[in-house]
PDB file of N, CA and C in Angstrom:
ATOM      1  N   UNK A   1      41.184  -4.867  -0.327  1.00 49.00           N
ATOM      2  CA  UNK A   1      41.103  -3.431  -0.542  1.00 49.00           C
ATOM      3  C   UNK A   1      39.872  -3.136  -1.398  1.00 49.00           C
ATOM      4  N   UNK A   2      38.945  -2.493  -1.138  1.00 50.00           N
ATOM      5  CA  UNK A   2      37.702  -2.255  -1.605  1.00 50.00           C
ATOM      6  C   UNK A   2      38.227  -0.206  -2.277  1.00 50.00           C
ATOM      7  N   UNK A   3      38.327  -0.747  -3.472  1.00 54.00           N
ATOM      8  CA  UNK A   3      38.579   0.957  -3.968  1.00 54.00           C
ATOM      9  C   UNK A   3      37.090   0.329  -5.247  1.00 54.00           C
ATOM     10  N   UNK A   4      36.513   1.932  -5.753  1.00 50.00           N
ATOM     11  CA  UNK A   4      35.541   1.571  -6.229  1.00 50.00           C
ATOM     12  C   UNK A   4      36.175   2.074  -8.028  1.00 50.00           C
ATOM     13  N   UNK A   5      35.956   1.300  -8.839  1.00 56.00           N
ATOM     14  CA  UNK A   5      36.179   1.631 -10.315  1.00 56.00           C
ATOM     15  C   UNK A   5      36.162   2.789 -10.428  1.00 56.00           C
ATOM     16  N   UNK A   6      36.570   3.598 -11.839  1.00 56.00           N
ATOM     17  CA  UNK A   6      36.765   5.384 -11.874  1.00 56.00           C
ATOM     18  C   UNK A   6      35.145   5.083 -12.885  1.00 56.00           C
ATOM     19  N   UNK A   7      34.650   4.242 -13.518  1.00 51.00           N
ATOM     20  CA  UNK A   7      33.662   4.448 -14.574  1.00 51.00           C
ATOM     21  C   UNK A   7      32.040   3.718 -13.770  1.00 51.00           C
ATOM     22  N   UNK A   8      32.557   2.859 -12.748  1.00 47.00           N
ATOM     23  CA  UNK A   8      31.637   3.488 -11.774  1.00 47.00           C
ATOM     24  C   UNK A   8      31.091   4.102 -10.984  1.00 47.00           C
ATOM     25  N   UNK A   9      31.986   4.867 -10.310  1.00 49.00           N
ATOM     26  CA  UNK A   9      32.191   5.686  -9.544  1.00 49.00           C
ATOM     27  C   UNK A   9      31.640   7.266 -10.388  1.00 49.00           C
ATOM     28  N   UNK A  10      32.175   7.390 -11.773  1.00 45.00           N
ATOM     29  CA  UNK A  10      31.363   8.576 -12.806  1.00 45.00           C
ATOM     30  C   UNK A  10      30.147   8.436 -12.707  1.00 45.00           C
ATOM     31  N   UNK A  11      29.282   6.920 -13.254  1.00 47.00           N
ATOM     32  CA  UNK A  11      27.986   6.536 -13.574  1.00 47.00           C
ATOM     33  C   UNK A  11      27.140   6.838 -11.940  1.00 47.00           C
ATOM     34  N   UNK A  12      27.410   6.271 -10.956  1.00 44.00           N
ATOM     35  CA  UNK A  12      27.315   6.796  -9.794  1.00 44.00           C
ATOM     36  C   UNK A  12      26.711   8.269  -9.271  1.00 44.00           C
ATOM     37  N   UNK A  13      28.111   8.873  -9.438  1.00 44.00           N
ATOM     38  CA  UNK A  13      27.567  10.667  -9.644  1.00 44.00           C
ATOM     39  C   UNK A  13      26.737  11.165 -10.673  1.00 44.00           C
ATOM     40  N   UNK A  14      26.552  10.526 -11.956  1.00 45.00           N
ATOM     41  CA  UNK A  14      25.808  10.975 -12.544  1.00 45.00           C
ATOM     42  C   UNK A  14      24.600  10.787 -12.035  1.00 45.00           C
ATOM     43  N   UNK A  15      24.433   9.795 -11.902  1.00 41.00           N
ATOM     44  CA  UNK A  15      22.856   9.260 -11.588  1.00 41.00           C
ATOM     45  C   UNK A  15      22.335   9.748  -9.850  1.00 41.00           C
ATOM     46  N   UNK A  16      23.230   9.835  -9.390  1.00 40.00           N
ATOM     47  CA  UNK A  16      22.724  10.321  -8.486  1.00 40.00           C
ATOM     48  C   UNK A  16      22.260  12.209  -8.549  1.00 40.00           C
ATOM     49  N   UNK A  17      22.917  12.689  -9.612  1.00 43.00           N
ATOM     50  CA  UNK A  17      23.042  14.207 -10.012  1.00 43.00           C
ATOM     51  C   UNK A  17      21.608  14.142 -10.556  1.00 43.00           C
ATOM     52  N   UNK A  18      21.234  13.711 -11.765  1.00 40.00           N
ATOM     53  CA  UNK A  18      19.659  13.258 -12.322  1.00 40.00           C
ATOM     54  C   UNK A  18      19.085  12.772 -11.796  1.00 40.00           C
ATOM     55  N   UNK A  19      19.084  12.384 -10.244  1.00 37.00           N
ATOM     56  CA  UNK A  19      18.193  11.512  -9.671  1.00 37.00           C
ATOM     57  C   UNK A  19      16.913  12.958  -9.028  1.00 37.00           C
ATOM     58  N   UNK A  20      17.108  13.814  -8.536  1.00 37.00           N
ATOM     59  CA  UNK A  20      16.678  14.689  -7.554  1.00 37.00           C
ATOM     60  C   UNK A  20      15.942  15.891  -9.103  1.00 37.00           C
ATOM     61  N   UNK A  21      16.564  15.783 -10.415  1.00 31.00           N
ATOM     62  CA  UNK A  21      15.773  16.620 -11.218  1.00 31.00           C
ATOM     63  C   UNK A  21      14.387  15.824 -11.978  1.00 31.00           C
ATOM     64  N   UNK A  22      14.482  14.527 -11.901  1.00 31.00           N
ATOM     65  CA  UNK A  22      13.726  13.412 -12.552  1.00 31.00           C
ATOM     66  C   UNK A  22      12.475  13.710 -11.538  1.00 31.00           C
ATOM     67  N   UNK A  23      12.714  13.382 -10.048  1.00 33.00           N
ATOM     68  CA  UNK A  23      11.735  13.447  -8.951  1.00 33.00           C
ATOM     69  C   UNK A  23      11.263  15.123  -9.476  1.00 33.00           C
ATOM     70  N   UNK A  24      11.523  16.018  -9.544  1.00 34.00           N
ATOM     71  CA  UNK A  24      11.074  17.396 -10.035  1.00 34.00           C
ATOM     72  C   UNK A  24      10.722  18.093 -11.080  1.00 34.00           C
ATOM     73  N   UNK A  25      10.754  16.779 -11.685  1.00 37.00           N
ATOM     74  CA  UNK A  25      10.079  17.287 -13.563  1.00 37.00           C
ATOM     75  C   UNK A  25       8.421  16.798 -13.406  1.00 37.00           C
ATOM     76  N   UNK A  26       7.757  16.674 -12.352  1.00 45.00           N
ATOM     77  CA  UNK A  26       6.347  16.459 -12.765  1.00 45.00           C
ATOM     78  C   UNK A  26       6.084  15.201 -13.399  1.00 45.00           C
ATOM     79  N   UNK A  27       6.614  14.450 -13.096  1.00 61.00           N
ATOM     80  CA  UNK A  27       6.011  12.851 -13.558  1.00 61.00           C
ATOM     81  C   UNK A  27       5.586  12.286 -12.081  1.00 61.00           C
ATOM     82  N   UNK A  28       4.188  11.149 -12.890  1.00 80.00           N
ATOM     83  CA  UNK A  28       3.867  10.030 -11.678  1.00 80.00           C
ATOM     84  C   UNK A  28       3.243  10.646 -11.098  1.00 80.00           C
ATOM     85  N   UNK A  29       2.579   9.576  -9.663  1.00 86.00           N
ATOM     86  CA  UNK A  29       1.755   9.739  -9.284  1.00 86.00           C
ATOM     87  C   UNK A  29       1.619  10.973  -7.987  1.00 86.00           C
ATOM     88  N   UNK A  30       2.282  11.747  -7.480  1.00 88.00           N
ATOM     89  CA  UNK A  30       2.055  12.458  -6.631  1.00 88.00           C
ATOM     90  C   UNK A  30       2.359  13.959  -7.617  1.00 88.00           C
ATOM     91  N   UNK A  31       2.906  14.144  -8.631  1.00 87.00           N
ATOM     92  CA  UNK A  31       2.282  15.421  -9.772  1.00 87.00           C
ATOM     93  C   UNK A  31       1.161  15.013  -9.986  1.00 87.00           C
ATOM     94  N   UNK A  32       0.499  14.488 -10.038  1.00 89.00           N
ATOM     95  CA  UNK A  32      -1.185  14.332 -10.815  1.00 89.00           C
ATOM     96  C   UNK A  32      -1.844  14.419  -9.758  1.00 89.00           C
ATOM     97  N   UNK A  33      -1.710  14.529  -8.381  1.00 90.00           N
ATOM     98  CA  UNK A  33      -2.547  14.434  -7.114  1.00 90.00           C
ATOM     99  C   UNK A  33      -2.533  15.937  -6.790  1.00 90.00           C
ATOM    100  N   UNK A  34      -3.451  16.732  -7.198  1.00 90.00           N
ATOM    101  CA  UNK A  34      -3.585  18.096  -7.281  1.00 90.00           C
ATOM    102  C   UNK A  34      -3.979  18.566  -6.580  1.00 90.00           C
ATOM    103  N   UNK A  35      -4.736  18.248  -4.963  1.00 93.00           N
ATOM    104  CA  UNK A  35      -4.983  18.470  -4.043  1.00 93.00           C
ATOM    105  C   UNK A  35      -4.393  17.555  -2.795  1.00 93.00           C
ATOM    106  N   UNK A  36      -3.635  17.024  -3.449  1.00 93.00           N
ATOM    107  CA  UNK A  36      -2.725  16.235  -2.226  1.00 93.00           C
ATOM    108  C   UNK A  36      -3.348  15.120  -1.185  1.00 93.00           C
ATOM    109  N   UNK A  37      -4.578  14.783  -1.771  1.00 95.00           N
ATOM    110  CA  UNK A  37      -5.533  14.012  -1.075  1.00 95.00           C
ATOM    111  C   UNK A  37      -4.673  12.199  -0.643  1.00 95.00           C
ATOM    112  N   UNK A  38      -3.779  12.152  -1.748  1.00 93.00           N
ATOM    113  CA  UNK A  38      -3.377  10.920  -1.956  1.00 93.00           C
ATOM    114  C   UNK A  38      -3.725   9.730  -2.733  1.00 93.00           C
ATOM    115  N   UNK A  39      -5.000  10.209  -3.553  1.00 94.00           N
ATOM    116  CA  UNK A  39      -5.633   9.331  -4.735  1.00 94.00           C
ATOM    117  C   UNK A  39      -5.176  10.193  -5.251  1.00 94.00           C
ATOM    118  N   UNK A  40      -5.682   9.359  -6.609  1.00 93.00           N
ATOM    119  CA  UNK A  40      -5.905  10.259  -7.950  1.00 93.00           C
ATOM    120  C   UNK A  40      -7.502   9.702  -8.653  1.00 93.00           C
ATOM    121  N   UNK A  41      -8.600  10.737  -8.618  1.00 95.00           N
ATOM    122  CA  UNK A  41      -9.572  11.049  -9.444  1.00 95.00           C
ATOM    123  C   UNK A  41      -9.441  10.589 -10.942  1.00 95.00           C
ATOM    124  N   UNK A  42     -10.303  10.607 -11.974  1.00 94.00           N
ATOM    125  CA  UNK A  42     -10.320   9.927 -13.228  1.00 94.00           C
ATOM    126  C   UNK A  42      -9.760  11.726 -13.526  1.00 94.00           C
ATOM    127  N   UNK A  43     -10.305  12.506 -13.292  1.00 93.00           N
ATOM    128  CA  UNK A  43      -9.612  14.100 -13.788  1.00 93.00           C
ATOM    129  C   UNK A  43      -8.336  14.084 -13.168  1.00 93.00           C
ATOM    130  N   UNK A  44      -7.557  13.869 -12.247  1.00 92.00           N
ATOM    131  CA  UNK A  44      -6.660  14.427 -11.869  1.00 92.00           C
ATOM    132  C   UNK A  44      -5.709  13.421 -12.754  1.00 92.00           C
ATOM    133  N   UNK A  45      -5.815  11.976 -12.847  1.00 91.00           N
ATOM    134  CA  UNK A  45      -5.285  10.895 -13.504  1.00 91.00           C
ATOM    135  C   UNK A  45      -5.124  11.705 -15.178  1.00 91.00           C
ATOM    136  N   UNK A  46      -6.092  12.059 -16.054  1.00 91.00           N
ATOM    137  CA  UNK A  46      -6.395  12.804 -17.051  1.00 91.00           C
ATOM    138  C   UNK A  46      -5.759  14.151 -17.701  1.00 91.00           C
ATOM    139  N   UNK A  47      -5.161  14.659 -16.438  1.00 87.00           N
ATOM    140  CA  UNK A  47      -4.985  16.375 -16.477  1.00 87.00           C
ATOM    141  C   UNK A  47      -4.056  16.763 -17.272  1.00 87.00           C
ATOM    142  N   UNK A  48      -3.399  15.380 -17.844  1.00 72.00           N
ATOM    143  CA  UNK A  48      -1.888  15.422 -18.820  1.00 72.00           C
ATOM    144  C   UNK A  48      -0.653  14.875 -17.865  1.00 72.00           C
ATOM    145  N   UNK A  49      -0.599  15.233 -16.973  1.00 73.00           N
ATOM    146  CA  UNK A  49       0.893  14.649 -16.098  1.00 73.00           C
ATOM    147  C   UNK A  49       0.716  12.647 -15.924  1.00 73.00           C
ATOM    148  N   UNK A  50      -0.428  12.430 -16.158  1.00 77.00           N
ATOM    149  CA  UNK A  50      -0.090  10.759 -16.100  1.00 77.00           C
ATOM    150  C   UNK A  50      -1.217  10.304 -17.045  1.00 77.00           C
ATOM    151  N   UNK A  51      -0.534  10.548 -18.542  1.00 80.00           N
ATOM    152  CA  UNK A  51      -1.419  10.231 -19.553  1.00 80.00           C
ATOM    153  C   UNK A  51      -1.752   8.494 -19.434  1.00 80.00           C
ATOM    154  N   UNK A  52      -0.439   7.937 -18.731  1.00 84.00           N
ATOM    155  CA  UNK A  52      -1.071   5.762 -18.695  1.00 84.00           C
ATOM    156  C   UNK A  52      -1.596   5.636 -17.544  1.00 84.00           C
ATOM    157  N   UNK A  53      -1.972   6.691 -16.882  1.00 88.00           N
ATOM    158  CA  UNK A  53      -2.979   6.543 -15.822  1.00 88.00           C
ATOM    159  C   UNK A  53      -4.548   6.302 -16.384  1.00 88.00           C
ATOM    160  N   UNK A  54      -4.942   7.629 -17.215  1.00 90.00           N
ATOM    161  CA  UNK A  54      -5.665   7.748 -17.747  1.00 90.00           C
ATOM    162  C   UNK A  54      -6.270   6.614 -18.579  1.00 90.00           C
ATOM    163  N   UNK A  55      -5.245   6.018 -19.621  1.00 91.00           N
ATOM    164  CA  UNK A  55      -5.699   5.352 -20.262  1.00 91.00           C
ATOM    165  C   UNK A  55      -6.157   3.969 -19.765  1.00 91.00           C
ATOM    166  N   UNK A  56      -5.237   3.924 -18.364  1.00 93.00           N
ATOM    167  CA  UNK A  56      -5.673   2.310 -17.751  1.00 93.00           C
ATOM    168  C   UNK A  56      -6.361   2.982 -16.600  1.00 93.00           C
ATOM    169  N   UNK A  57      -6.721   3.607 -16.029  1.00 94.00           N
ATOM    170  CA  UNK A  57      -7.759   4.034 -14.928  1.00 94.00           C
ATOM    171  C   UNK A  57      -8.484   2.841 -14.635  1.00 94.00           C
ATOM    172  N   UNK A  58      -9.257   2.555 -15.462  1.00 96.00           N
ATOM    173  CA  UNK A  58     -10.440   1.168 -15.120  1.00 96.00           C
ATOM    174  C   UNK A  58     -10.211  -0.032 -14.663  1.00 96.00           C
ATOM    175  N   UNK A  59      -8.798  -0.357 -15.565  1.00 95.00           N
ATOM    176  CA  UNK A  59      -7.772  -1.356 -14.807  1.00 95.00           C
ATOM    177  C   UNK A  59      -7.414  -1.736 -13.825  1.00 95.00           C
ATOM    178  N   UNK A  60      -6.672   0.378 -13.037  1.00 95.00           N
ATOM    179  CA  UNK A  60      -6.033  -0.533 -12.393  1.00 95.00           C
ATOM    180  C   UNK A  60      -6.718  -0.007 -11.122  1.00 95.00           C
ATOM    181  N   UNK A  61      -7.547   0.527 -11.043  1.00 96.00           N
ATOM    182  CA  UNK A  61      -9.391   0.847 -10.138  1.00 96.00           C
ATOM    183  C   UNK A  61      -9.785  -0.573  -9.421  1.00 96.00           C
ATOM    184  N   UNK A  62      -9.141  -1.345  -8.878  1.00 96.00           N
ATOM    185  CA  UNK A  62      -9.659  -2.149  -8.756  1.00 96.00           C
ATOM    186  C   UNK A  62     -10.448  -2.609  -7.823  1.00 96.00           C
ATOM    187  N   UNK A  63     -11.127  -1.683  -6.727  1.00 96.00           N
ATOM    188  CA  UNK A  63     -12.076  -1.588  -6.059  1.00 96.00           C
ATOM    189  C   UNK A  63     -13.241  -0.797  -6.712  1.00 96.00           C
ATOM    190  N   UNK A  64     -12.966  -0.446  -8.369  1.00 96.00           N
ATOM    191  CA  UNK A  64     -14.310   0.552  -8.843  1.00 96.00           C
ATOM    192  C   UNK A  64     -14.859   1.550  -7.925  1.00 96.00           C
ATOM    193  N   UNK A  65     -14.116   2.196  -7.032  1.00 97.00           N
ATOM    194  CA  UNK A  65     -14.506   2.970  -6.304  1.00 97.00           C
ATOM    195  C   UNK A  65     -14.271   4.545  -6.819  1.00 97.00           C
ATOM    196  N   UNK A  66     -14.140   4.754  -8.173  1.00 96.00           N
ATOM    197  CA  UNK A  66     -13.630   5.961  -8.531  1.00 96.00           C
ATOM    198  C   UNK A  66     -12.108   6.769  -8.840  1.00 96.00           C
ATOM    199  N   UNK A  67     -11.563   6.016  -7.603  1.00 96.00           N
ATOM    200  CA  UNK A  67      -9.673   6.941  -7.194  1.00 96.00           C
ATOM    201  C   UNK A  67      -8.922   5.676  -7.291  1.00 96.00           C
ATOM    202  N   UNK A  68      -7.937   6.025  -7.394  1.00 94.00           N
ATOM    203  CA  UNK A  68      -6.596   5.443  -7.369  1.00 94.00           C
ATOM    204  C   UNK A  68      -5.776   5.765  -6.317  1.00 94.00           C
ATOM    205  N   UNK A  69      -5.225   4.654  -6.082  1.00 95.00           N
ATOM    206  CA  UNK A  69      -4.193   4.320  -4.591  1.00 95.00           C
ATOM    207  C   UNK A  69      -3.351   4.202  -4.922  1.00 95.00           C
ATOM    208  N   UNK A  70      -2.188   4.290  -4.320  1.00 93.00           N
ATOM    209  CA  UNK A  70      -0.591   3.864  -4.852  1.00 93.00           C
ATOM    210  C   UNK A  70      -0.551   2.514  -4.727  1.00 93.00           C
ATOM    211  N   UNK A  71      -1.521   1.593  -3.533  1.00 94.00           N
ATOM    212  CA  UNK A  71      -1.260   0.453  -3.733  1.00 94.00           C
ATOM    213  C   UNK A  71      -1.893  -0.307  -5.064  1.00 94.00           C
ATOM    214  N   UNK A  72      -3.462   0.245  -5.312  1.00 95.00           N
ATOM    215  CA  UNK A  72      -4.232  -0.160  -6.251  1.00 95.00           C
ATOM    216  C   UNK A  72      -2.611  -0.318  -7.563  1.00 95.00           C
ATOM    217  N   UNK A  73      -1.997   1.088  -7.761  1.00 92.00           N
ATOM    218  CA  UNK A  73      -1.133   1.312  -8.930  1.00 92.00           C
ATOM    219  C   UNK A  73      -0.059   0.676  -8.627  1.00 92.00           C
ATOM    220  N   UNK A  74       0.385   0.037  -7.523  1.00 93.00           N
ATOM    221  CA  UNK A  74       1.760  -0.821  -6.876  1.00 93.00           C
ATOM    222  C   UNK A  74       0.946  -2.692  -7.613  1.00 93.00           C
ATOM    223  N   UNK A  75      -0.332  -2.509  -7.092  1.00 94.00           N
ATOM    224  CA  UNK A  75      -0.775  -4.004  -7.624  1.00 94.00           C
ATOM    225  C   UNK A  75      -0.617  -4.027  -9.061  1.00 94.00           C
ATOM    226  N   UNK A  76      -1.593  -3.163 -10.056  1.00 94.00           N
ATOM    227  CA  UNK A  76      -1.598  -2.804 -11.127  1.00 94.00           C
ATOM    228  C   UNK A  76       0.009  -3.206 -12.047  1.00 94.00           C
ATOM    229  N   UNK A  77       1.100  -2.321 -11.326  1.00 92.00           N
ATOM    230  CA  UNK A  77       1.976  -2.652 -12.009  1.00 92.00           C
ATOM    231  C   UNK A  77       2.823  -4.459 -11.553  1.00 92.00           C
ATOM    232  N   UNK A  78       2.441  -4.743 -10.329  1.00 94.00           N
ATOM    233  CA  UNK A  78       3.031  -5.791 -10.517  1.00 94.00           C
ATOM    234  C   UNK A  78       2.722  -7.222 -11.373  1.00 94.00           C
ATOM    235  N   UNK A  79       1.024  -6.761 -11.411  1.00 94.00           N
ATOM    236  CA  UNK A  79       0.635  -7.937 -12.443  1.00 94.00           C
ATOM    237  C   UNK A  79       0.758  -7.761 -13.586  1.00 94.00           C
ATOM    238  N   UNK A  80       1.342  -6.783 -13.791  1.00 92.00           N
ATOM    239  CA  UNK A  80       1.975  -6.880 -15.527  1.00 92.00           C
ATOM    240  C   UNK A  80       3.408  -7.068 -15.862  1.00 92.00           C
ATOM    241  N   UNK A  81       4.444  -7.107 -14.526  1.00 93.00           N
ATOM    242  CA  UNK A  81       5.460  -7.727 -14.570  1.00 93.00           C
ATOM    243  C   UNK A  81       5.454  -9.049 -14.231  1.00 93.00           C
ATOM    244  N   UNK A  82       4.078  -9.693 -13.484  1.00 93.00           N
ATOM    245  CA  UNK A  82       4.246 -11.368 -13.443  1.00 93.00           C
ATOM    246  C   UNK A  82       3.711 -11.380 -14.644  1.00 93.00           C
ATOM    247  N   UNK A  83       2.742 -10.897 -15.885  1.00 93.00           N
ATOM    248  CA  UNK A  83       2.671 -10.981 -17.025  1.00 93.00           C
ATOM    249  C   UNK A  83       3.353 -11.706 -17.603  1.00 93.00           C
ATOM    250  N   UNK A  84       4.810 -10.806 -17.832  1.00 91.00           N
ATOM    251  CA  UNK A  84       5.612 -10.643 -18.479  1.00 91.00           C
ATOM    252  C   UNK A  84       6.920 -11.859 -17.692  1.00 91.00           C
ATOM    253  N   UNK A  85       6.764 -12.416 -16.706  1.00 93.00           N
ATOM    254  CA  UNK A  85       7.431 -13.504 -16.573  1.00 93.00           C
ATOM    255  C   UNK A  85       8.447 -12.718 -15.813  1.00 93.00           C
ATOM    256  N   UNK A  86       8.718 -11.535 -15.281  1.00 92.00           N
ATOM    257  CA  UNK A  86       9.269 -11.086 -14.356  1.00 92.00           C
ATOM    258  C   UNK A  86       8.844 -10.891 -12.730  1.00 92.00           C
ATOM    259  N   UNK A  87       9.766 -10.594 -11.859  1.00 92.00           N
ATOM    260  CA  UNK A  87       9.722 -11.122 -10.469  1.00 92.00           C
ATOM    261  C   UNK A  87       8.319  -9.383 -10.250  1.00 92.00           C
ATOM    262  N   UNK A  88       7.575  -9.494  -9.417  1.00 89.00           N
ATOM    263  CA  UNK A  88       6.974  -8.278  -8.531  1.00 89.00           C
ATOM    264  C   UNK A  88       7.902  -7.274  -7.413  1.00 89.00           C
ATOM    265  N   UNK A  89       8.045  -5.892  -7.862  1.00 86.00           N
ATOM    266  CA  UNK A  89       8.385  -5.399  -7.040  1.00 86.00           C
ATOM    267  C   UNK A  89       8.067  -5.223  -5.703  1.00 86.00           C
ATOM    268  N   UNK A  90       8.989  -4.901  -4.663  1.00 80.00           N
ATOM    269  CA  UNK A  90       8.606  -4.926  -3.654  1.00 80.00           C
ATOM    270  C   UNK A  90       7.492  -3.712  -2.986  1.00 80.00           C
TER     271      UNK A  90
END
């Protein structure tokens, strides 16, 4: 019989309730893409909505081509979780 816990089943709804206002508070990388191009510019990175963009821009640029990619920022973050001795997201 598969019945699901009452205190998971709460944590559950909660998180799924905060899941859809989190995506709509203006964080990350598609709020900072201000023309919807799909990069992000050293200004658009800058503009305040992704202040650790900004500060690692150069980082995680890693074609020095100016913009940022989601993959450039997908690589970016995974080599700082093999850093850190954790697995790379998918």
């Amino acid at each position: 019989m598969n019945t699901m816990k009452p205190g998971l089943a709460l944590f559950a709804a909660a998180f799924l309730a905060c899941a859809p206002s989190y995506a709509a508070s203006g964080k990350g990388f598609a709020s900072a893409d201000a023309n919807r191009d799909r990069v992000l510019t050293r200004a658009e990175a800058c503009s305040g909505k992704a202040r650790l963009l900004c500060r690692d821009f150069d980082a995680i640029d890693a074609n020095r081509n100016g913009v940022l990619t989601r993959a450039e920022l997908k690589a970016y973050r995974n080599a700082k979780r093999i850093a850190k001795g954790m697995p790379p997201k998918r």
